[in-house]
């Protein structure tokens, strides 16, 4: 499973997720399919605990920057409520793999 990959198990990554109040983080696209190359970007979709739009926006901007620094690659960061295209929604739904879930860290 992708979530067992060392890059998603490092304490740095876990801390990054906790600081940004991530409930769940999924990879999709080439990373989730196992076809990523050195030139591939990192496609992620996130669900945060934060519901206030202002604080959520600030967290997402910070998270985006921190993830690009962490992966040293371009990151495409989406939220579930930002997806309006049904074809994209279906693609993500069929290819996504969980890489972080707060509840998994607590067990």
Coordinates of C-alpha atoms in Angstrom, one line a residue:
X1 CA 0.0 0.0 0.0
X2 CA 1.1 3.5 -0.8
X3 CA 0.6 4.7 2.8
X4 CA 3.3 2.3 3.9
X5 CA 5.9 4.0 1.7
X6 CA 8.7 5.5 3.8
X7 CA 8.0 9.0 2.4
X8 CA 4.5 8.8 4.0
X9 CA 5.7 7.3 7.2
X10 CA 8.4 9.8 8.1
X11 CA 7.9 11.8 11.3
X12 CA 8.3 15.0 9.2
X13 CA 5.4 14.1 7.0
X14 CA 3.2 13.0 9.9
X15 CA 4.0 16.3 11.8
X16 CA 3.2 18.3 8.6
X17 CA -0.2 16.6 8.4
X18 CA -0.9 17.1 12.1
X19 CA 0.1 20.8 12.1
X20 CA -2.2 21.4 9.1
X21 CA -5.2 19.6 10.8
X22 CA -5.5 17.0 8.0
X23 CA -8.2 14.5 8.5
X24 CA -7.4 12.5 5.4
X25 CA -4.9 12.9 2.6
X26 CA -5.1 10.8 -0.6
X27 CA -2.7 10.5 -3.6
X28 CA -4.2 10.0 -7.0
X29 CA -2.8 10.0 -10.6
X30 CA 0.5 8.5 -11.5
X31 CA 1.7 8.3 -7.9
X32 CA -1.3 6.2 -6.8
X33 CA -1.0 4.1 -10.0
X34 CA 2.6 3.4 -9.4
X35 CA 3.6 5.0 -12.7
X36 CA 5.2 8.2 -11.4
X37 CA 8.6 9.2 -12.8
X38 CA 11.1 11.8 -11.6
X39 CA 9.3 14.4 -13.7
X40 CA 5.9 13.6 -12.4
X41 CA 4.1 16.0 -10.1
X42 CA 2.4 14.8 -6.9
X43 CA -1.4 14.8 -7.1
X44 CA -3.1 15.0 -3.7
X45 CA -6.6 15.5 -2.4
X46 CA -7.1 16.6 1.2
X47 CA -9.9 16.8 3.8
X48 CA -9.2 19.1 6.7
X49 CA -10.8 19.2 10.1
X50 CA -11.0 23.0 9.9
X51 CA -14.4 24.3 8.6
X52 CA -13.9 28.1 8.9
X53 CA -13.3 29.2 5.3
X54 CA -10.7 31.8 6.2
X55 CA -8.6 29.5 8.4
X56 CA -9.1 26.6 6.0
X57 CA -7.8 28.8 3.2
X58 CA -4.7 29.7 5.3
X59 CA -4.1 26.1 6.1
X60 CA -4.4 25.0 2.5
X61 CA -1.9 27.7 1.3
X62 CA 0.6 26.7 4.0
X63 CA 0.1 23.0 3.3
X64 CA 0.6 23.5 -0.4
X65 CA 3.9 25.2 0.2
X66 CA 5.1 22.7 2.8
X67 CA 4.2 19.7 0.6
X68 CA 6.2 21.1 -2.3
X69 CA 9.2 21.6 -0.1
X70 CA 8.7 18.1 1.4
X71 CA 8.4 16.3 -1.9
X72 CA 10.8 18.6 -3.8
X73 CA 8.3 18.5 -6.7
X74 CA 5.3 20.3 -8.0
X75 CA 2.2 19.4 -6.0
X76 CA -1.4 19.6 -7.3
X77 CA -3.5 19.9 -4.1
X78 CA -7.3 19.6 -4.3
X79 CA -10.1 19.4 -1.8
X80 CA -13.1 17.2 -2.2
X81 CA -15.5 20.2 -2.3
X82 CA -13.4 21.9 -5.0
X83 CA -14.0 19.2 -7.6
X84 CA -16.9 20.2 -9.8
X85 CA -16.1 18.1 -12.9
X86 CA -17.8 14.6 -12.7
X87 CA -15.2 13.0 -14.9
X88 CA -12.4 14.2 -12.7
X89 CA -14.4 13.2 -9.6
X90 CA -14.8 9.7 -11.0
X91 CA -11.1 9.4 -12.0
X92 CA -10.0 10.5 -8.5
X93 CA -12.5 8.2 -6.9
X94 CA -11.3 5.1 -8.7
X95 CA -7.5 5.8 -8.4
X96 CA -7.1 7.5 -5.0
X97 CA -5.1 5.8 -2.3
X98 CA -5.0 7.0 1.3
X99 CA -1.6 8.2 2.4
X100 CA -2.5 9.8 5.8
X101 CA -5.5 9.5 8.1
X102 CA -5.6 11.0 11.5
X103 CA -7.6 8.1 12.8
X104 CA -4.9 5.7 11.6
X105 CA -2.2 7.6 13.5
X106 CA -4.2 7.3 16.8
X107 CA -4.6 3.5 16.6

